[in-house]
Structure formats: structure tokens, C-alpha cells
Amino acid sequence: MSTMNGTAVLVTGGSRGIGAATAVRLAREGADVAFTYVQDEARAAEVAARIEAVGRKALPLRADAADAGDAAGAVAWAADALGRLDVLVNNAGVGVLGPLESLALADVDRVLAVNVRAVFLASQAAAGRLPDGGRIITIGSCMAQRVPGPGGALYALSKTALIGLTKGLARDLGGRGITANLVHPGPVDTDMNPVGGPHAEGQAALTALDRFGTPDEVAAMVAFLAGPEGRYVTGAEFAVDGGHAA
Ligand SMILES: NC(=O)c1ccc[n+]([C@@H]2O[C@H](COP(=O)([O-])OP(=O)(O)OC[C@H]3O[C@@H](n4cnc5c(N)ncnc54)[C@H](OP(=O)(O)O)[C@@H]3O)[C@@H](O)[C@H]2O)c1
């Protein structure tokens, strides 16, 4: 079933993890997909090949969300290269966790630049390119809803900021039928948070389902919000967290 035929999408941070799964899923739904990455060119090429294998255009772009120019510029580049832009998925993020006293000013600046400022700038740029009915979907975190232990203050701060941003975008852009929504993953098996990692067992135990999620399970929610059936959903938060917030 192709629900997004003829549409064009930008996914930030699409070379690995949740972003890669989202890029491929939206291609399967019929979208041409531009995506950004910073370091992992080989993995970006693999994702591009998977998108092309389902018959869609793939445009990988090295663009660092920590750089304000790149964050907004990636949107303009994607819209120009694909000829249009219907959906922005703000996925790129960094997780810097640790004892309060260990977090340096540089950590604070980097986490806020990538997880918050870049999302604002990309969404602002997208607002100028999206058609009526366009979509902005941002990947937050279950830690915006519940910080289950020490060490998460900075990361939770950055993800909680996205709640206000999403609600504001919904109000700013609703008149054009453009929706803005926030997806909160729970623990998801990626390079950032591998299922074999040192704190994995504890994280799984915090969920009602007692397991990690998969990137595809998050991508499925993004696909719903990006597709035609999600058109009356805006300003909302969606936990895809196995019951972490329950
Ligand atoms: N995994 C979890 O348990 C979990 C839980 C809640 C929320 N999240 C959120 O989900 C999102 C994706 O996380 P993930 O687990 O899939 O992460 P991941 O496995 O570390 O993958 C991160 C992706 O983002 C790209 N990226 C990193 N920094 C970037 C930057 N400055 N500019 C552009 N791209 C950048 C990476 O590109 P390169 O390959 O080039 O480095 C990679 O494609 C993040 O916003 C994260 O906070 C994850």
C-alpha cells in the first residue's frame, strides 16, 4: 500500500537508528527521501540504497545539526533537490547523560544546539517551503515525560523543550493545514542505546512491556502522522515507549 506517492520528505539524522528506519519506511509509503547525517557516510549510502531499492529517490546530505546554517540550509537544499517538500522529520539528536557535575558548558551548548535549536531552525525553514497540509514530525523522548533516575537532566531539558515548540508550531501553521507533532520513543535498540548496553536491562524493566522497542516501531508512528490519515492530528505527543510513561 503506497499512501505517500509523489511526496517529498526530509529526515534529519537518517544514516542510522530511528532516522534510518523512518527514511526507509516513508520511502516504502511512496515518498522520495532526503536525509542528513554527519559522520557515517557508509551507513548513509546503505540507507540510500535501501530507499532506491523500493523505487524512490534518495538524497543523502552531510549536514551538521549543531551548525545553525546547516540546520536551516538542509531544508532548503532538500526542497530544491526534490522539487518540493511535504514532510520534515526532525530526528537527529544527541544523548549526553551523566552526573550533573560532569556536564560541561560545551555539553549544554551541544545538546541544546542539536536537540532544540536545530529543530526550531529546520521547522522555521520548512514552514516557508511546506505546502498546505504539510507535516512536521519531531522525535522527542520518553524522558520528556518521566526522568526515571539520575543523570538525565540535560537530555530531558532538551526533549521537554520540544513539547512547547510543537504546540507553538501547531498554532502558527494550523491555518495552512500544516500539522506539527511529537513522538516520544522509549528505550529503542540503536547505536545510541543498544539493547546490549550497560543500562539496558534496567531500561527494559521500566517499560510495561519489559523490552526495548525497535526503530521500525517508532517509524510506524511517524508514517501514520506523515500519511493522509494523520491530517487531523496536530500539537500532540505520542509515546511509543512500551509503557515507560504508564
Ligand atoms: N534510541 C533510544 O533509546 C532513543 C530514545 C528516545 C529518544 N531517542 C531519540 O531518537 C532520535 C534518534 O536516536 P537514535 O537512537 O536513532 O540515534 P543514533 O543511533 O545515535 O543515530 C543518530 C543519527 O543522527 C545522526 N546525527 C547525529 N548527530 C547529528 C547532527 N549533529 N547532525 C545531523 N545528524 C546527526 C547520526 O548521523 P551519523 O551516522 O553521521 O553520526 C545518525 O544518523 C534522537 O533524537 C534521540 O534523542 C532515542
Short mmCIF file of C-alpha atoms and ligand atoms in Angstrom, two decimals:
data_model
loop_
_atom_site.label_atom_id
_atom_site.label_comp_id
_atom_site.label_asym_id
_atom_site.label_seq_id
_atom_site.Cartn_x
_atom_site.Cartn_y
_atom_site.Cartn_z
CA MET A 1 0.00 0.00 0.00
CA SER A 2 1.52 3.36 -1.01
CA THR A 3 -0.05 6.26 0.84
CA MET A 4 2.54 8.94 0.18
CA ASN A 5 3.09 8.65 -3.55
CA GLY A 6 4.55 11.79 -5.09
CA THR A 7 5.54 13.36 -1.80
CA ALA A 8 8.98 14.54 -0.70
CA VAL A 9 10.41 14.13 2.77
CA LEU A 10 13.46 15.30 4.73
CA VAL A 11 14.61 13.19 7.69
CA THR A 12 17.42 14.64 9.80
CA GLY A 13 19.89 12.08 11.11
CA GLY A 14 18.86 9.36 8.68
CA SER A 15 22.00 7.26 8.41
CA ARG A 16 21.35 5.06 11.43
CA GLY A 17 18.81 4.06 14.05
CA ILE A 18 15.32 5.57 14.19
CA GLY A 19 16.07 8.06 11.40
CA ALA A 20 17.23 5.34 9.02
CA ALA A 21 14.16 3.19 9.76
CA THR A 22 11.93 6.24 9.22
CA ALA A 23 13.60 7.17 5.93
CA VAL A 24 13.14 3.65 4.56
CA ARG A 25 9.58 3.32 5.88
CA LEU A 26 8.48 6.61 4.29
CA ALA A 27 10.09 5.52 1.01
CA ARG A 28 8.04 2.31 1.20
CA GLU A 29 4.97 4.52 1.60
CA GLY A 30 5.90 6.17 -1.70
CA ALA A 31 7.92 9.24 -0.70
CA ASP A 32 11.19 10.46 -2.16
CA VAL A 33 13.53 10.94 0.77
CA ALA A 34 16.36 13.36 1.53
CA PHE A 35 18.19 12.73 4.76
CA THR A 36 21.10 14.22 6.67
CA TYR A 37 24.00 12.65 8.51
CA VAL A 38 27.32 13.87 9.89
CA GLN A 39 29.93 11.15 10.06
CA ASP A 40 28.79 7.79 8.84
CA GLU A 41 28.96 8.08 5.05
CA ALA A 42 28.98 4.31 4.54
CA ARG A 43 25.80 3.80 6.55
CA ALA A 44 24.22 6.76 4.73
CA ALA A 45 25.00 5.07 1.41
CA GLU A 46 23.39 1.83 2.67
CA VAL A 47 20.21 3.68 3.62
CA ALA A 48 20.16 5.42 0.23
CA ALA A 49 20.46 2.02 -1.49
CA ARG A 50 17.53 0.66 0.57
CA ILE A 51 15.40 3.66 -0.46
CA GLU A 52 16.32 3.25 -4.12
CA ALA A 53 15.57 -0.47 -3.89
CA VAL A 54 11.90 0.39 -3.31
CA GLY A 55 11.92 2.66 -6.35
CA ARG A 56 12.17 6.04 -4.66
CA LYS A 57 14.72 8.86 -4.90
CA ALA A 58 17.29 9.03 -2.09
CA LEU A 59 19.34 12.14 -1.35
CA PRO A 60 21.88 11.85 1.47
CA LEU A 61 23.38 15.13 2.65
CA ARG A 62 26.20 15.69 5.11
CA ALA A 63 24.82 18.48 7.32
CA ASP A 64 25.58 19.03 10.98
CA ALA A 65 22.54 19.96 13.04
CA ALA A 66 24.87 21.58 15.56
CA ASP A 67 25.58 24.24 12.94
CA ALA A 68 22.77 26.80 12.65
CA GLY A 69 23.41 27.36 8.94
CA ASP A 70 23.33 23.63 8.18
CA ALA A 71 20.16 23.09 10.21
CA ALA A 72 18.15 25.55 8.12
CA GLY A 73 20.16 25.01 4.93
CA ALA A 74 19.39 21.30 4.80
CA VAL A 75 15.70 22.11 4.44
CA ALA A 76 16.26 24.49 1.52
CA TRP A 77 18.62 22.00 -0.12
CA ALA A 78 16.15 19.11 0.22
CA ALA A 79 13.23 21.16 -1.10
CA ASP A 80 15.28 22.37 -4.07
CA ALA A 81 16.78 18.97 -4.87
CA LEU A 82 13.47 17.08 -4.62
CA GLY A 83 11.45 19.87 -6.22
CA ARG A 84 9.11 20.11 -3.22
CA LEU A 85 8.95 19.33 0.50
CA ASP A 86 5.85 17.82 2.11
CA VAL A 87 7.19 16.39 5.36
CA LEU A 88 10.02 17.32 7.73
CA VAL A 89 11.07 14.72 10.29
CA ASN A 90 13.29 16.27 12.98
CA ASN A 91 15.07 13.16 14.21
CA ALA A 92 18.77 14.00 14.66
CA GLY A 93 19.62 14.08 18.33
CA VAL A 94 22.39 13.51 20.79
CA GLY A 95 22.14 11.89 24.20
CA VAL A 96 24.57 13.29 26.73
CA LEU A 97 23.75 11.81 30.11
CA GLY A 98 25.76 11.80 33.32
CA PRO A 99 26.11 13.21 36.79
CA LEU A 100 25.22 16.87 36.98
CA GLU A 101 28.73 17.91 37.98
CA SER A 102 30.21 16.10 34.95
CA LEU A 103 28.28 18.09 32.36
CA ALA A 104 30.42 20.89 30.93
CA LEU A 105 29.22 24.09 29.30
CA ALA A 106 30.20 22.59 25.94
CA ASP A 107 27.85 19.64 26.62
CA VAL A 108 25.00 22.01 27.42
CA ASP A 109 25.62 24.05 24.26
CA ARG A 110 25.92 20.99 22.01
CA VAL A 111 22.82 19.22 23.33
CA LEU A 112 20.71 22.36 23.07
CA ALA A 113 22.12 23.19 19.61
CA VAL A 114 21.35 19.75 18.13
CA ASN A 115 18.24 18.71 20.08
CA VAL A 116 16.48 22.08 20.29
CA ARG A 117 17.93 24.93 18.21
CA ALA A 118 18.27 22.83 15.06
CA VAL A 119 14.69 21.61 15.40
CA PHE A 120 13.45 25.19 15.67
CA LEU A 121 15.54 26.39 12.72
CA ALA A 122 14.64 23.47 10.48
CA SER A 123 10.95 23.81 11.33
CA GLN A 124 11.09 27.56 10.68
CA ALA A 125 12.75 26.96 7.31
CA ALA A 126 10.27 24.18 6.49
CA ALA A 127 7.35 26.49 7.24
CA GLY A 128 8.48 28.56 4.26
CA ARG A 129 8.60 25.57 1.92
CA LEU A 130 5.82 23.20 3.01
CA PRO A 131 2.56 23.30 1.05
CA ASP A 132 -0.82 23.49 2.75
CA GLY A 133 -1.32 20.17 4.52
CA GLY A 134 2.41 19.65 5.11
CA ARG A 135 3.75 17.85 8.17
CA ILE A 136 6.40 18.49 10.81
CA ILE A 137 7.17 15.48 12.97
CA THR A 138 9.77 15.64 15.73
CA ILE A 139 11.39 12.82 17.65
CA GLY A 140 11.46 13.63 21.35
CA SER A 141 11.99 11.15 24.16
CA CYS A 142 10.13 9.37 26.94
CA MET A 143 12.46 11.37 29.19
CA ALA A 144 10.41 14.47 28.39
CA GLN A 145 7.61 12.80 30.34
CA ARG A 146 9.44 10.92 33.07
CA VAL A 147 13.07 11.01 34.17
CA PRO A 148 13.41 7.65 35.86
CA GLY A 149 16.78 8.16 37.56
CA PRO A 150 19.76 10.47 37.94
CA GLY A 151 21.87 11.72 35.04
CA GLY A 152 19.14 12.77 32.63
CA ALA A 153 18.63 16.44 33.49
CA LEU A 154 20.27 17.96 30.40
CA TYR A 155 18.84 15.47 27.92
CA ALA A 156 15.36 15.75 29.48
CA LEU A 157 15.59 19.54 29.36
CA SER A 158 16.30 19.40 25.63
CA LYS A 159 13.48 16.97 24.87
CA THR A 160 10.93 18.76 27.06
CA ALA A 161 11.57 21.98 25.13
CA LEU A 162 10.17 20.23 22.06
CA ILE A 163 6.73 19.98 23.66
CA GLY A 164 6.33 23.76 23.71
CA LEU A 165 7.85 24.09 20.26
CA THR A 166 5.46 21.52 18.82
CA LYS A 167 2.40 23.18 20.33
CA GLY A 168 3.55 26.59 19.11
CA LEU A 169 4.19 25.29 15.59
CA ALA A 170 0.74 23.68 15.53
CA ARG A 171 -0.81 27.07 16.34
CA ASP A 172 1.42 29.03 13.95
CA LEU A 173 0.85 26.72 10.98
CA GLY A 174 -2.62 25.26 11.58
CA GLY A 175 -4.26 27.87 9.36
CA ARG A 176 -2.48 26.28 6.40
CA GLY A 177 -3.42 22.77 7.40
CA ILE A 178 0.19 22.04 8.35
CA THR A 179 0.44 19.75 11.36
CA ALA A 180 3.20 19.50 13.97
CA ASN A 181 3.52 16.51 16.26
CA LEU A 182 6.00 14.98 18.68
CA VAL A 183 6.85 11.29 19.05
CA HIS A 184 8.40 10.15 22.32
CA PRO A 185 10.33 6.89 21.91
CA GLY A 186 11.08 4.78 24.94
CA PRO A 187 14.28 2.73 25.00
CA VAL A 188 14.91 1.76 21.38
CA ASP A 189 17.68 -0.54 20.21
CA THR A 190 20.06 1.73 18.25
CA ASP A 191 23.74 2.69 18.36
CA MET A 192 22.78 5.44 20.82
CA ASN A 193 21.13 2.98 23.19
CA PRO A 194 21.99 -0.61 22.28
CA VAL A 195 19.98 -3.46 23.77
CA GLY A 196 23.29 -4.97 24.93
CA GLY A 197 24.41 -1.74 26.65
CA PRO A 198 25.31 -1.48 30.35
CA HIS A 199 21.98 0.09 31.43
CA ALA A 200 19.74 -1.81 29.05
CA GLU A 201 18.20 -4.27 31.50
CA GLY A 202 17.10 -1.51 33.84
CA GLN A 203 15.57 0.47 30.99
CA ALA A 204 13.60 -2.52 29.71
CA ALA A 205 12.31 -3.15 33.23
CA LEU A 206 10.93 0.41 33.36
CA THR A 207 8.57 -0.34 30.48
CA ALA A 208 5.25 -2.12 30.92
CA LEU A 209 6.18 -4.47 28.07
CA ASP A 210 9.56 -5.26 29.64
CA ARG A 211 11.56 -4.85 26.44
CA PHE A 212 13.29 -2.38 24.15
CA GLY A 213 11.47 -1.11 21.12
CA THR A 214 12.75 -1.33 17.56
CA PRO A 215 13.43 1.60 15.22
CA ASP A 216 10.69 0.24 12.93
CA GLU A 217 8.13 0.54 15.74
CA VAL A 218 8.87 4.25 16.03
CA ALA A 219 8.93 4.68 12.25
CA ALA A 220 5.41 3.21 12.08
CA MET A 221 4.07 6.08 14.22
CA VAL A 222 5.90 8.63 12.07
CA ALA A 223 4.40 7.04 8.95
CA PHE A 224 0.90 7.41 10.39
CA LEU A 225 1.45 11.08 11.25
CA ALA A 226 3.04 11.76 7.83
CA GLY A 227 0.34 9.96 5.88
CA PRO A 228 -3.15 11.04 4.82
CA GLU A 229 -4.86 9.53 7.86
CA GLY A 230 -2.90 11.76 10.23
CA ARG A 231 -4.21 15.02 8.81
CA TYR A 232 -6.44 15.99 11.79
CA VAL A 233 -3.74 15.30 14.39
CA THR A 234 -1.67 18.29 15.49
CA GLY A 235 0.06 19.77 18.52
CA ALA A 236 0.07 16.30 20.06
CA GLU A 237 2.54 13.99 21.79
CA PHE A 238 2.71 10.26 21.10
CA ALA A 239 4.56 7.86 23.37
CA VAL A 240 6.00 4.86 21.54
CA ASP A 241 7.63 3.62 24.69
CA GLY A 242 6.32 0.20 25.65
CA GLY A 243 4.51 1.83 28.57
CA HIS A 244 7.53 3.64 30.03
CA ALA A 245 5.23 6.54 30.98
CA ALA A 246 2.38 4.31 32.21
N1 LIG B 1 17.46 5.07 20.99
C1 LIG B 1 16.72 5.45 22.01
O1 LIG B 1 16.56 4.72 23.01
C2 LIG B 1 16.00 6.77 21.97
C3 LIG B 1 15.05 7.01 22.97
C4 LIG B 1 14.36 8.20 22.97
C5 LIG B 1 14.61 9.15 22.01
N2 LIG B 1 15.56 8.92 21.06
C6 LIG B 1 15.78 9.98 20.06
O2 LIG B 1 15.63 9.43 18.76
C7 LIG B 1 16.44 10.16 17.84
C8 LIG B 1 17.31 9.18 17.07
O3 LIG B 1 18.09 8.45 18.00
P1 LIG B 1 18.84 7.09 17.62
O4 LIG B 1 18.79 6.24 18.84
O5 LIG B 1 18.32 6.56 16.33
O6 LIG B 1 20.33 7.67 17.47
P2 LIG B 1 21.63 7.06 16.76
O7 LIG B 1 21.52 5.60 16.62
O8 LIG B 1 22.77 7.64 17.53
O9 LIG B 1 21.57 7.73 15.31
C9 LIG B 1 21.67 9.13 15.23
C10 LIG B 1 21.52 9.59 13.81
O10 LIG B 1 21.53 11.02 13.83
C11 LIG B 1 22.65 11.49 13.09
N3 LIG B 1 23.20 12.61 13.79
C12 LIG B 1 23.80 12.66 15.00
N4 LIG B 1 24.19 13.91 15.28
C13 LIG B 1 23.84 14.66 14.22
C14 LIG B 1 24.00 16.03 13.88
N5 LIG B 1 24.62 16.86 14.71
N6 LIG B 1 23.53 16.46 12.69
C15 LIG B 1 22.91 15.63 11.82
N7 LIG B 1 22.75 14.31 12.08
C16 LIG B 1 23.21 13.84 13.26
C17 LIG B 1 23.62 10.33 13.01
O11 LIG B 1 24.45 10.51 11.87
P3 LIG B 1 25.93 9.84 11.72
O12 LIG B 1 25.66 8.40 11.42
O13 LIG B 1 26.59 10.50 10.58
O14 LIG B 1 26.63 10.04 13.00
C18 LIG B 1 22.64 9.16 12.91
O15 LIG B 1 22.14 9.03 11.61
C19 LIG B 1 17.24 11.17 18.68
O16 LIG B 1 16.59 12.43 18.64
C20 LIG B 1 17.17 10.59 20.09
O17 LIG B 1 17.31 11.58 21.08
C21 LIG B 1 16.26 7.74 21.01
#
